[in-house]
Amino acid sequence: MDHGPSLLERDAEVGRLRGLFGAAVRGQGGVVLIEGPAGIGKSALAGAARRLGRTAGCRVLSARGSRLEQRSGYGVLRQLVEPVLLGADTAQRVRLLRGPAHRALALLDSHLDGPSPGDPGAFHVLYRLLVNVAKAGPVALVVDDVHWADDPSLRVFLHMLPGMAELPLAMVLAGRPAAAPGPCSELAADPAVAVLRPAPLTPAATARLVRAVNGEAADTRLCAACHRLTGGNPLFVRELAAAAGAAGGPAAEGDEQALRALGGAALSQWMGAVLAHLTPEAARVAQICAVLGEEAGPGLVAELAGGTETLARGHDELVAAGVLRGDGRLEFVHDLTRHAVYSGIAVVERSRLHRRAAELLAAGRPAPLVAAHLLETLPSGDGWVVDTLVAAADHASSRGAPRSALAFLERALQEPPTPEATAGLVRMAGEIAYWFDWPAAIGYLRRAAALAPDAAGRAEAAELLGRAVVLNGRNADAITLMENALTELGDGHAELDHRLRTQIIAAAAAELDLRHTGARHLAVLSAAPRLSDQVRCQLDGFTAFWTAVIDLDRDAAVSTALRVLRLRSSGMADQDASSSLSYLVLIDADHDDVLRQLDRDWSTAREAGSTYLAALIGYLRVHALLARGHLAEAETGMRQAVRLLGRVPVPLTPVFAGQILAEVHLAQGRLEAAAEALAGASADVSPYRALQCRLDLMAAQLDLAHGRAEQAVRRAEQVGRRLLADGWLNPASYPWRMVAALGKHVLGARDAALALAAEDLDLARRWGAARALGRALRVVATVTGGRAEPELLEEAVRVLRTGPARLELATALHAFGRRTWRQHPQAGPAALAEALRLAEECGAAGLARRARSALTEAGTRPPEPHGARLTPGEWRVARLAAQGRTNRQIAQELIVTPKTVETHLGSVYRKLGVRNRTAMARALAATDLDRPD
């Protein structure tokens, strides 16, 4: 099909775009990224996308990345949605701003307060706004020059990807390949994004394009030379052919030497030759327009060029030369042309023009736009430049664009500021970098501490520096740093003193240093006559954890942990490490409400857009799901948390993910997958000691599962020595004695195995939580054997029935059934049947296979899984469906895809033995099913 000279040999790409918009009209959205070098035809395809989208029935919203606007938060998003909002009447605007999207105006209006620095909630807000736009009908988003788009807008596009397939929303992005890791490279690598890479023109297509420019009589040698010199780049072909036609002579006949004299394959060199043949006024106007970019309005250009007459003469010349478009516009024929002009401006002159442009724009334009020009100037020690850049950094921070803010501050520091102001700006840079680049934050904050004028200033910098060092995996360094700051701080700064101590305790807990370092600071805080609510809450969190892992006082630990969470929920204190420790205490205590609380806090954090907090709570929620045996939901939850953390990079994310996924796969009976996940638990920084113990213990459990008992014992006992050195006794989180006892049992060391198992049982009884106690009873039964084994297993089952640990109950039932079915032909098979049902519900395929095999061995037909208990995810979907919500409404409320809702409903129907929602609602009401823990 012939789409004209601008789309030569682009039939395949046009076909993909047509299919994209057709799918969007049917409610199946998608993303296409058109990627390629400058001049390959990306803009032509973006233009075709706009036309095809309108033809398909989509509402087309378009935008274009801009080099100057790159430092302005949500510039591209603003281009996309402002026409929609401005063109909406009151009722339409209410619908557009419904739900989380009500915060969109604060993000898009530079005069309103936006989110806090680095607040990723803005991504979800703008995503919800686009979802609301799409509710009125299919929408096509077309963004050209996406490589110059601002970072926050690109992050919104990344945030949109998981839900795009279920929306009547198509997105076409066109840009150059990413030069460095960042959101553009993440988009290109995401499997949800279809990447189109237009190929250079063939010789035949090049000839067609040359003849479209110069007429059908164009010399064949010219066509061949243009292809050789340009490599088939359409823009270069077009420009070179036009230059050859204008020059005539040897160039028009295809003489390569003559063509190279006009520019050859390098358009920037050719542009310099073009400008050299124009008047100085025209060249100056071209340079000014290149510097100003999107801001090249007639008044501003005239001011810089020396008057309206100079502008008029220069403009006419540039239009005639094919540099600027006609119709009175000060736009280059192609953005690449602008950059070719820009690169030819001498550095000092370029700096002067940018500085003058910034001065003229300062009167009424947003600070980041003014500062974008100052980024391109040479340092000169100018206080106005520093002040403007700092104001722009404040503006960018408040709009959720920390990377732009940091770029402005870095340039301000190069100016440089006065010595008095430097310390504050360096600290500000560290505080901003903290949100997205912890290694950089560490460098800035170290410098800020060195520049601080007094001990209090150095301690404040050390507090934030300590947090950054902790998040970079260096707890011991953070402890040393903050203790030194405490020593220097002295008296008279109680609140700062207390905050530093809480950070030290958190790092000490992670490094298994509670009884030495942690205890000293806990004692100081406990004796303090007055503590702020925040510090009091943190102290309670650490106390709850100590009471759980060292003192084994379950009641006291739970009571204190619940007090911490109540303070957090009331808003009297922020979420921090002490909250995490409190959740861990409640998980290990088998507390009834911990999963409900985590679900609520997780939903709240996601609704508020707090990505890091949502990921942290999501990680804890996964621990609670694992403890209860919800393996599939735990795996899904971990992958969700990893995606969230990908927006705020955490060095240890691969370690957290690998450890959890290995535990899930091991429980599922997928040993190879578990080993692969554990092998992938690596990062550029070393895990802290408590996390390393988890990894080593998981490796020991894998060793045991593979029959490497001696290696399993060695690993488990090494973990035990590290934990005992800090007094950690609780077997709930780190069941190293269990692994070592089972390993010694396999090796035939019965007395050693019994000693370890008995010690584990004694500690589990002291702790009193059903999961730990039932597990310890099962292990004692295994290593004891003989007549005592059935009684111990029966006690394990009885204990586990009082708690929420369904997978551990299934394991104990399987052990009891296998041991007793010959002596008890009814009780034994019944236990195996229940073990099979629970294992299937939990997703523990390996245990289910063993239970099914044992039932067959016992001469009993394995039961069908009818009437199985609902998982938490199924229960949430079923409850909302029973209330009359549609699949799409349920998906939006739970932040999942409609496909996930369909899958859960299908599973609910099977388990309840029903075929529709009405019957499901009746079954739920008739059985009065409780929400699963």
PDB file of C-alpha atoms in Angstrom, residues 431-680:
ATOM      1  CA  GLU A 431      18.035  14.898  50.893  1.00  0.00           C
ATOM      2  CA  ILE A 432      16.707  14.911  47.335  1.00  0.00           C
ATOM      3  CA  ALA A 433      19.058  12.169  46.092  1.00  0.00           C
ATOM      4  CA  TYR A 434      17.888  10.047  49.036  1.00  0.00           C
ATOM      5  CA  TRP A 435      14.621   9.433  47.163  1.00  0.00           C
ATOM      6  CA  PHE A 436      16.155   7.711  44.165  1.00  0.00           C
ATOM      7  CA  ASP A 437      19.958   7.380  44.337  1.00  0.00           C
ATOM      8  CA  TRP A 438      21.245   6.307  47.743  1.00  0.00           C
ATOM      9  CA  PRO A 439      24.927   6.050  46.756  1.00  0.00           C
ATOM     10  CA  ALA A 440      24.794   9.650  45.468  1.00  0.00           C
ATOM     11  CA  ALA A 441      22.916  10.702  48.607  1.00  0.00           C
ATOM     12  CA  ILE A 442      25.667   9.207  50.750  1.00  0.00           C
ATOM     13  CA  GLY A 443      28.294  11.271  48.928  1.00  0.00           C
ATOM     14  CA  TYR A 444      26.351  14.526  49.312  1.00  0.00           C
ATOM     15  CA  LEU A 445      25.454  13.931  52.947  1.00  0.00           C
ATOM     16  CA  ARG A 446      29.038  13.105  53.871  1.00  0.00           C
ATOM     17  CA  ARG A 447      30.056  16.386  52.333  1.00  0.00           C
ATOM     18  CA  ALA A 448      27.173  18.176  54.097  1.00  0.00           C
ATOM     19  CA  ALA A 449      28.306  16.799  57.448  1.00  0.00           C
ATOM     20  CA  ALA A 450      31.841  17.988  56.777  1.00  0.00           C
ATOM     21  CA  LEU A 451      30.595  21.470  55.835  1.00  0.00           C
ATOM     22  CA  ALA A 452      28.104  21.851  58.695  1.00  0.00           C
ATOM     23  CA  PRO A 453      29.028  24.788  60.967  1.00  0.00           C
ATOM     24  CA  ASP A 454      28.336  23.025  64.288  1.00  0.00           C
ATOM     25  CA  ALA A 455      27.841  19.632  65.929  1.00  0.00           C
ATOM     26  CA  ALA A 456      24.036  19.795  65.649  1.00  0.00           C
ATOM     27  CA  GLY A 457      24.235  20.427  61.917  1.00  0.00           C
ATOM     28  CA  ARG A 458      26.668  17.555  61.510  1.00  0.00           C
ATOM     29  CA  ALA A 459      24.407  15.263  63.565  1.00  0.00           C
ATOM     30  CA  GLU A 460      21.349  16.148  61.484  1.00  0.00           C
ATOM     31  CA  ALA A 461      23.271  15.332  58.326  1.00  0.00           C
ATOM     32  CA  ALA A 462      24.546  12.142  59.960  1.00  0.00           C
ATOM     33  CA  GLU A 463      21.000  11.036  60.764  1.00  0.00           C
ATOM     34  CA  LEU A 464      19.911  11.121  57.136  1.00  0.00           C
ATOM     35  CA  LEU A 465      23.302   9.820  56.027  1.00  0.00           C
ATOM     36  CA  GLY A 466      22.901   6.890  58.407  1.00  0.00           C
ATOM     37  CA  ARG A 467      19.551   6.017  56.866  1.00  0.00           C
ATOM     38  CA  ALA A 468      21.008   6.119  53.375  1.00  0.00           C
ATOM     39  CA  VAL A 469      23.944   3.949  54.439  1.00  0.00           C
ATOM     40  CA  VAL A 470      21.524   1.426  56.006  1.00  0.00           C
ATOM     41  CA  LEU A 471      19.438   1.281  52.844  1.00  0.00           C
ATOM     42  CA  ASN A 472      22.659   0.662  50.948  1.00  0.00           C
ATOM     43  CA  GLY A 473      23.241  -2.437  53.062  1.00  0.00           C
ATOM     44  CA  ARG A 474      25.981  -1.088  55.364  1.00  0.00           C
ATOM     45  CA  ASN A 475      24.480  -1.228  58.841  1.00  0.00           C
ATOM     46  CA  ALA A 476      27.772  -1.491  60.711  1.00  0.00           C
ATOM     47  CA  ASP A 477      29.082   1.651  58.985  1.00  0.00           C
ATOM     48  CA  ALA A 478      25.836   3.439  59.821  1.00  0.00           C
ATOM     49  CA  ILE A 479      26.150   2.508  63.509  1.00  0.00           C
ATOM     50  CA  THR A 480      29.707   3.846  63.689  1.00  0.00           C
ATOM     51  CA  LEU A 481      28.744   7.020  61.868  1.00  0.00           C
ATOM     52  CA  MET A 482      25.756   7.820  64.102  1.00  0.00           C
ATOM     53  CA  GLU A 483      27.512   6.893  67.341  1.00  0.00           C
ATOM     54  CA  ASN A 484      30.300   9.305  66.435  1.00  0.00           C
ATOM     55  CA  ALA A 485      27.669  11.972  65.779  1.00  0.00           C
ATOM     56  CA  LEU A 486      26.123  11.265  69.191  1.00  0.00           C
ATOM     57  CA  THR A 487      29.456  11.599  70.925  1.00  0.00           C
ATOM     58  CA  GLU A 488      30.095  14.964  69.321  1.00  0.00           C
ATOM     59  CA  LEU A 489      26.532  16.224  69.805  1.00  0.00           C
ATOM     60  CA  GLY A 490      26.617  16.312  73.580  1.00  0.00           C
ATOM     61  CA  ASP A 491      23.737  17.616  75.712  1.00  0.00           C
ATOM     62  CA  GLY A 492      21.035  20.083  74.779  1.00  0.00           C
ATOM     63  CA  HIS A 493      19.679  18.323  71.694  1.00  0.00           C
ATOM     64  CA  ALA A 494      17.409  15.659  73.198  1.00  0.00           C
ATOM     65  CA  GLU A 495      15.109  15.052  70.214  1.00  0.00           C
ATOM     66  CA  LEU A 496      18.001  14.755  67.745  1.00  0.00           C
ATOM     67  CA  ASP A 497      19.844  12.519  70.224  1.00  0.00           C
ATOM     68  CA  HIS A 498      16.798  10.245  70.486  1.00  0.00           C
ATOM     69  CA  ARG A 499      16.296  10.042  66.725  1.00  0.00           C
ATOM     70  CA  LEU A 500      19.902   9.016  66.206  1.00  0.00           C
ATOM     71  CA  ARG A 501      19.582   6.310  68.847  1.00  0.00           C
ATOM     72  CA  THR A 502      16.485   4.828  67.210  1.00  0.00           C
ATOM     73  CA  GLN A 503      18.342   4.608  63.917  1.00  0.00           C
ATOM     74  CA  ILE A 504      21.253   2.892  65.666  1.00  0.00           C
ATOM     75  CA  ILE A 505      18.940   0.345  67.305  1.00  0.00           C
ATOM     76  CA  ALA A 506      17.277  -0.458  63.967  1.00  0.00           C
ATOM     77  CA  ALA A 507      20.668  -1.040  62.349  1.00  0.00           C
ATOM     78  CA  ALA A 508      21.804  -3.097  65.344  1.00  0.00           C
ATOM     79  CA  ALA A 509      18.754  -5.364  65.093  1.00  0.00           C
ATOM     80  CA  ALA A 510      19.488  -5.991  61.404  1.00  0.00           C
ATOM     81  CA  GLU A 511      23.123  -6.808  62.237  1.00  0.00           C
ATOM     82  CA  LEU A 512      22.313  -9.186  65.150  1.00  0.00           C
ATOM     83  CA  ASP A 513      23.800  -6.690  67.580  1.00  0.00           C
ATOM     84  CA  LEU A 514      20.800  -6.039  69.817  1.00  0.00           C
ATOM     85  CA  ARG A 515      22.226  -7.235  73.132  1.00  0.00           C
ATOM     86  CA  HIS A 516      25.408  -5.169  72.827  1.00  0.00           C
ATOM     87  CA  THR A 517      24.918  -2.020  70.773  1.00  0.00           C
ATOM     88  CA  GLY A 518      21.128  -2.027  70.735  1.00  0.00           C
ATOM     89  CA  ALA A 519      20.784  -2.597  74.472  1.00  0.00           C
ATOM     90  CA  ARG A 520      22.913   0.444  75.382  1.00  0.00           C
ATOM     91  CA  HIS A 521      20.746   2.799  73.371  1.00  0.00           C
ATOM     92  CA  LEU A 522      17.497   1.118  74.432  1.00  0.00           C
ATOM     93  CA  ALA A 523      18.490   1.723  78.034  1.00  0.00           C
ATOM     94  CA  VAL A 524      19.141   5.424  77.391  1.00  0.00           C
ATOM     95  CA  LEU A 525      15.787   5.892  75.663  1.00  0.00           C
ATOM     96  CA  SER A 526      13.917   3.907  78.314  1.00  0.00           C
ATOM     97  CA  ALA A 527      15.357   6.152  81.015  1.00  0.00           C
ATOM     98  CA  ALA A 528      14.649   9.406  79.172  1.00  0.00           C
ATOM     99  CA  PRO A 529      12.158  11.613  81.082  1.00  0.00           C
ATOM    100  CA  ARG A 530      10.361  12.639  77.924  1.00  0.00           C
ATOM    101  CA  LEU A 531      10.102  11.198  74.416  1.00  0.00           C
ATOM    102  CA  SER A 532       8.266  12.444  71.360  1.00  0.00           C
ATOM    103  CA  ASP A 533       5.401  10.294  70.070  1.00  0.00           C
ATOM    104  CA  GLN A 534       7.552   9.203  67.144  1.00  0.00           C
ATOM    105  CA  VAL A 535      10.477   8.113  69.302  1.00  0.00           C
ATOM    106  CA  ARG A 536       8.173   6.508  71.882  1.00  0.00           C
ATOM    107  CA  CYS A 537       6.574   4.488  69.136  1.00  0.00           C
ATOM    108  CA  GLN A 538       9.958   3.408  67.803  1.00  0.00           C
ATOM    109  CA  LEU A 539      11.100   2.428  71.301  1.00  0.00           C
ATOM    110  CA  ASP A 540       7.974   0.307  71.760  1.00  0.00           C
ATOM    111  CA  GLY A 541       8.608  -1.404  68.433  1.00  0.00           C
ATOM    112  CA  PHE A 542      12.144  -2.348  69.397  1.00  0.00           C
ATOM    113  CA  THR A 543      10.985  -3.452  72.838  1.00  0.00           C
ATOM    114  CA  ALA A 544       8.320  -5.703  71.320  1.00  0.00           C
ATOM    115  CA  PHE A 545      10.912  -7.310  69.074  1.00  0.00           C
ATOM    116  CA  TRP A 546      13.378  -7.828  71.921  1.00  0.00           C
ATOM    117  CA  THR A 547      10.654  -9.322  74.085  1.00  0.00           C
ATOM    118  CA  ALA A 548       9.751 -11.721  71.275  1.00  0.00           C
ATOM    119  CA  VAL A 549      13.126 -12.936  70.034  1.00  0.00           C
ATOM    120  CA  ILE A 550      15.138 -12.851  73.243  1.00  0.00           C
ATOM    121  CA  ASP A 551      12.705 -13.005  76.183  1.00  0.00           C
ATOM    122  CA  LEU A 552      10.114 -15.249  74.462  1.00  0.00           C
ATOM    123  CA  ASP A 553       7.286 -13.390  76.240  1.00  0.00           C
ATOM    124  CA  ARG A 554       4.538 -13.675  73.652  1.00  0.00           C
ATOM    125  CA  ASP A 555       1.796 -11.805  75.515  1.00  0.00           C
ATOM    126  CA  ALA A 556       3.991  -8.822  76.338  1.00  0.00           C
ATOM    127  CA  ALA A 557       5.458  -8.699  72.842  1.00  0.00           C
ATOM    128  CA  VAL A 558       2.041  -8.804  71.169  1.00  0.00           C
ATOM    129  CA  SER A 559       0.616  -6.155  73.475  1.00  0.00           C
ATOM    130  CA  THR A 560       3.495  -3.777  72.782  1.00  0.00           C
ATOM    131  CA  ALA A 561       3.459  -4.448  69.035  1.00  0.00           C
ATOM    132  CA  LEU A 562      -0.269  -3.714  68.839  1.00  0.00           C
ATOM    133  CA  ARG A 563       0.283  -0.449  70.694  1.00  0.00           C
ATOM    134  CA  VAL A 564       2.835   0.557  68.035  1.00  0.00           C
ATOM    135  CA  LEU A 565       0.424  -0.170  65.204  1.00  0.00           C
ATOM    136  CA  ARG A 566      -2.386   1.736  66.919  1.00  0.00           C
ATOM    137  CA  LEU A 567      -0.141   4.790  67.163  1.00  0.00           C
ATOM    138  CA  ARG A 568       0.771   4.439  63.493  1.00  0.00           C
ATOM    139  CA  SER A 569      -2.861   4.110  62.468  1.00  0.00           C
ATOM    140  CA  SER A 570      -3.844   7.174  64.487  1.00  0.00           C
ATOM    141  CA  GLY A 571      -1.262   9.253  62.647  1.00  0.00           C
ATOM    142  CA  MET A 572       0.707  10.044  65.809  1.00  0.00           C
ATOM    143  CA  ALA A 573       3.838   8.481  64.321  1.00  0.00           C
ATOM    144  CA  ASP A 574       5.179   7.566  60.897  1.00  0.00           C
ATOM    145  CA  GLN A 575       5.847   4.114  59.485  1.00  0.00           C
ATOM    146  CA  ASP A 576       9.464   3.053  59.973  1.00  0.00           C
ATOM    147  CA  ALA A 577      11.628   0.108  61.001  1.00  0.00           C
ATOM    148  CA  SER A 578       9.836  -0.250  64.339  1.00  0.00           C
ATOM    149  CA  SER A 579       6.555  -0.840  62.491  1.00  0.00           C
ATOM    150  CA  SER A 580       8.202  -3.615  60.482  1.00  0.00           C
ATOM    151  CA  LEU A 581       9.488  -5.261  63.642  1.00  0.00           C
ATOM    152  CA  SER A 582       6.032  -5.029  65.222  1.00  0.00           C
ATOM    153  CA  TYR A 583       4.460  -6.740  62.232  1.00  0.00           C
ATOM    154  CA  LEU A 584       7.087  -9.496  62.376  1.00  0.00           C
ATOM    155  CA  VAL A 585       6.298 -10.055  66.056  1.00  0.00           C
ATOM    156  CA  LEU A 586       2.588 -10.435  65.308  1.00  0.00           C
ATOM    157  CA  ILE A 587       3.262 -12.766  62.376  1.00  0.00           C
ATOM    158  CA  ASP A 588       5.456 -15.033  64.510  1.00  0.00           C
ATOM    159  CA  ALA A 589       2.847 -14.896  67.293  1.00  0.00           C
ATOM    160  CA  ASP A 590       0.108 -16.141  64.908  1.00  0.00           C
ATOM    161  CA  HIS A 591      -1.956 -13.097  65.796  1.00  0.00           C
ATOM    162  CA  ASP A 592      -5.456 -13.291  64.322  1.00  0.00           C
ATOM    163  CA  ASP A 593      -5.600  -9.767  62.914  1.00  0.00           C
ATOM    164  CA  VAL A 594      -2.109  -9.272  61.503  1.00  0.00           C
ATOM    165  CA  LEU A 595      -3.001 -10.191  57.918  1.00  0.00           C
ATOM    166  CA  ARG A 596      -6.129  -8.032  58.004  1.00  0.00           C
ATOM    167  CA  GLN A 597      -4.063  -5.121  59.335  1.00  0.00           C
ATOM    168  CA  LEU A 598      -1.399  -5.624  56.678  1.00  0.00           C
ATOM    169  CA  ASP A 599      -4.061  -5.801  53.961  1.00  0.00           C
ATOM    170  CA  ARG A 600      -5.545  -2.509  55.162  1.00  0.00           C
ATOM    171  CA  ASP A 601      -2.184  -0.774  55.474  1.00  0.00           C
ATOM    172  CA  TRP A 602      -1.069  -2.105  52.095  1.00  0.00           C
ATOM    173  CA  SER A 603      -4.203  -0.803  50.376  1.00  0.00           C
ATOM    174  CA  THR A 604      -3.878   2.543  52.167  1.00  0.00           C
ATOM    175  CA  ALA A 605      -0.236   2.939  51.141  1.00  0.00           C
ATOM    176  CA  ARG A 606      -0.996   2.099  47.516  1.00  0.00           C
ATOM    177  CA  GLU A 607      -4.000   4.437  47.442  1.00  0.00           C
ATOM    178  CA  ALA A 608      -1.832   7.212  48.894  1.00  0.00           C
ATOM    179  CA  GLY A 609       0.808   6.430  46.284  1.00  0.00           C
ATOM    180  CA  SER A 610       3.589   5.783  48.811  1.00  0.00           C
ATOM    181  CA  THR A 611       5.521   3.294  46.709  1.00  0.00           C
ATOM    182  CA  TYR A 612       8.333   2.464  49.115  1.00  0.00           C
ATOM    183  CA  LEU A 613       5.937   2.051  52.063  1.00  0.00           C
ATOM    184  CA  ALA A 614       3.575  -0.077  49.972  1.00  0.00           C
ATOM    185  CA  ALA A 615       6.478  -2.299  48.928  1.00  0.00           C
ATOM    186  CA  LEU A 616       7.715  -2.615  52.530  1.00  0.00           C
ATOM    187  CA  ILE A 617       4.252  -3.520  53.833  1.00  0.00           C
ATOM    188  CA  GLY A 618       3.817  -5.813  50.835  1.00  0.00           C
ATOM    189  CA  TYR A 619       6.995  -7.664  51.820  1.00  0.00           C
ATOM    190  CA  LEU A 620       5.729  -8.107  55.369  1.00  0.00           C
ATOM    191  CA  ARG A 621       2.333  -9.155  54.035  1.00  0.00           C
ATOM    192  CA  VAL A 622       4.063 -11.866  51.999  1.00  0.00           C
ATOM    193  CA  HIS A 623       5.647 -13.178  55.217  1.00  0.00           C
ATOM    194  CA  ALA A 624       2.193 -13.348  56.808  1.00  0.00           C
ATOM    195  CA  LEU A 625       0.746 -15.138  53.782  1.00  0.00           C
ATOM    196  CA  LEU A 626       3.589 -17.647  53.828  1.00  0.00           C
ATOM    197  CA  ALA A 627       3.107 -18.294  57.541  1.00  0.00           C
ATOM    198  CA  ARG A 628      -0.528 -19.108  56.820  1.00  0.00           C
ATOM    199  CA  GLY A 629       0.240 -21.248  53.790  1.00  0.00           C
ATOM    200  CA  HIS A 630      -1.180 -19.004  51.033  1.00  0.00           C
ATOM    201  CA  LEU A 631       1.616 -19.811  48.614  1.00  0.00           C
ATOM    202  CA  ALA A 632       0.193 -18.526  45.329  1.00  0.00           C
ATOM    203  CA  GLU A 633      -0.864 -15.242  46.860  1.00  0.00           C
ATOM    204  CA  ALA A 634       2.519 -14.904  48.565  1.00  0.00           C
ATOM    205  CA  GLU A 635       4.300 -15.368  45.228  1.00  0.00           C
ATOM    206  CA  THR A 636       2.041 -12.805  43.543  1.00  0.00           C
ATOM    207  CA  GLY A 637       2.506 -10.390  46.436  1.00  0.00           C
ATOM    208  CA  MET A 638       6.290 -10.654  46.262  1.00  0.00           C
ATOM    209  CA  ARG A 639       6.314  -9.899  42.553  1.00  0.00           C
ATOM    210  CA  GLN A 640       4.045  -6.892  43.170  1.00  0.00           C
ATOM    211  CA  ALA A 641       6.417  -5.631  45.856  1.00  0.00           C
ATOM    212  CA  VAL A 642       9.396  -6.041  43.508  1.00  0.00           C
ATOM    213  CA  ARG A 643       7.605  -4.031  40.811  1.00  0.00           C
ATOM    214  CA  LEU A 644       6.890  -1.270  43.324  1.00  0.00           C
ATOM    215  CA  LEU A 645      10.476  -1.218  44.559  1.00  0.00           C
ATOM    216  CA  GLY A 646      11.634  -1.002  40.967  1.00  0.00           C
ATOM    217  CA  ARG A 647      10.279   2.581  40.987  1.00  0.00           C
ATOM    218  CA  VAL A 648      12.380   3.454  44.055  1.00  0.00           C
ATOM    219  CA  PRO A 649      15.483   1.295  43.616  1.00  0.00           C
ATOM    220  CA  VAL A 650      16.472  -0.633  46.736  1.00  0.00           C
ATOM    221  CA  PRO A 651      19.853  -2.391  46.469  1.00  0.00           C
ATOM    222  CA  LEU A 652      18.656  -5.462  48.372  1.00  0.00           C
ATOM    223  CA  THR A 653      15.460  -5.989  46.360  1.00  0.00           C
ATOM    224  CA  PRO A 654      16.835  -9.065  44.508  1.00  0.00           C
ATOM    225  CA  VAL A 655      17.807 -10.592  47.855  1.00  0.00           C
ATOM    226  CA  PHE A 656      14.368 -10.075  49.408  1.00  0.00           C
ATOM    227  CA  ALA A 657      12.706 -11.453  46.289  1.00  0.00           C
ATOM    228  CA  GLY A 658      15.004 -14.457  45.985  1.00  0.00           C
ATOM    229  CA  GLN A 659      14.604 -15.427  49.624  1.00  0.00           C
ATOM    230  CA  ILE A 660      10.797 -15.253  49.545  1.00  0.00           C
ATOM    231  CA  LEU A 661      10.405 -16.973  46.185  1.00  0.00           C
ATOM    232  CA  ALA A 662      12.777 -19.739  47.249  1.00  0.00           C
ATOM    233  CA  GLU A 663      10.638 -20.343  50.344  1.00  0.00           C
ATOM    234  CA  VAL A 664       7.460 -20.366  48.251  1.00  0.00           C
ATOM    235  CA  HIS A 665       8.872 -22.781  45.674  1.00  0.00           C
ATOM    236  CA  LEU A 666      10.248 -25.082  48.357  1.00  0.00           C
ATOM    237  CA  ALA A 667       6.814 -25.255  49.993  1.00  0.00           C
ATOM    238  CA  GLN A 668       5.310 -25.949  46.568  1.00  0.00           C
ATOM    239  CA  GLY A 669       7.715 -28.841  46.110  1.00  0.00           C
ATOM    240  CA  ARG A 670       9.508 -27.124  43.196  1.00  0.00           C
ATOM    241  CA  LEU A 671      13.086 -27.719  44.288  1.00  0.00           C
ATOM    242  CA  GLU A 672      14.802 -26.589  41.095  1.00  0.00           C
ATOM    243  CA  ALA A 673      12.791 -23.348  41.044  1.00  0.00           C
ATOM    244  CA  ALA A 674      13.643 -22.787  44.714  1.00  0.00           C
ATOM    245  CA  ALA A 675      17.356 -23.272  44.061  1.00  0.00           C
ATOM    246  CA  GLU A 676      17.203 -20.923  41.079  1.00  0.00           C
ATOM    247  CA  ALA A 677      15.414 -18.244  43.120  1.00  0.00           C
ATOM    248  CA  LEU A 678      17.948 -18.534  45.922  1.00  0.00           C
ATOM    249  CA  ALA A 679      20.831 -18.319  43.461  1.00  0.00           C
ATOM    250  CA  GLY A 680      19.254 -15.120  42.125  1.00  0.00           C
TER     251      GLY A 680
END
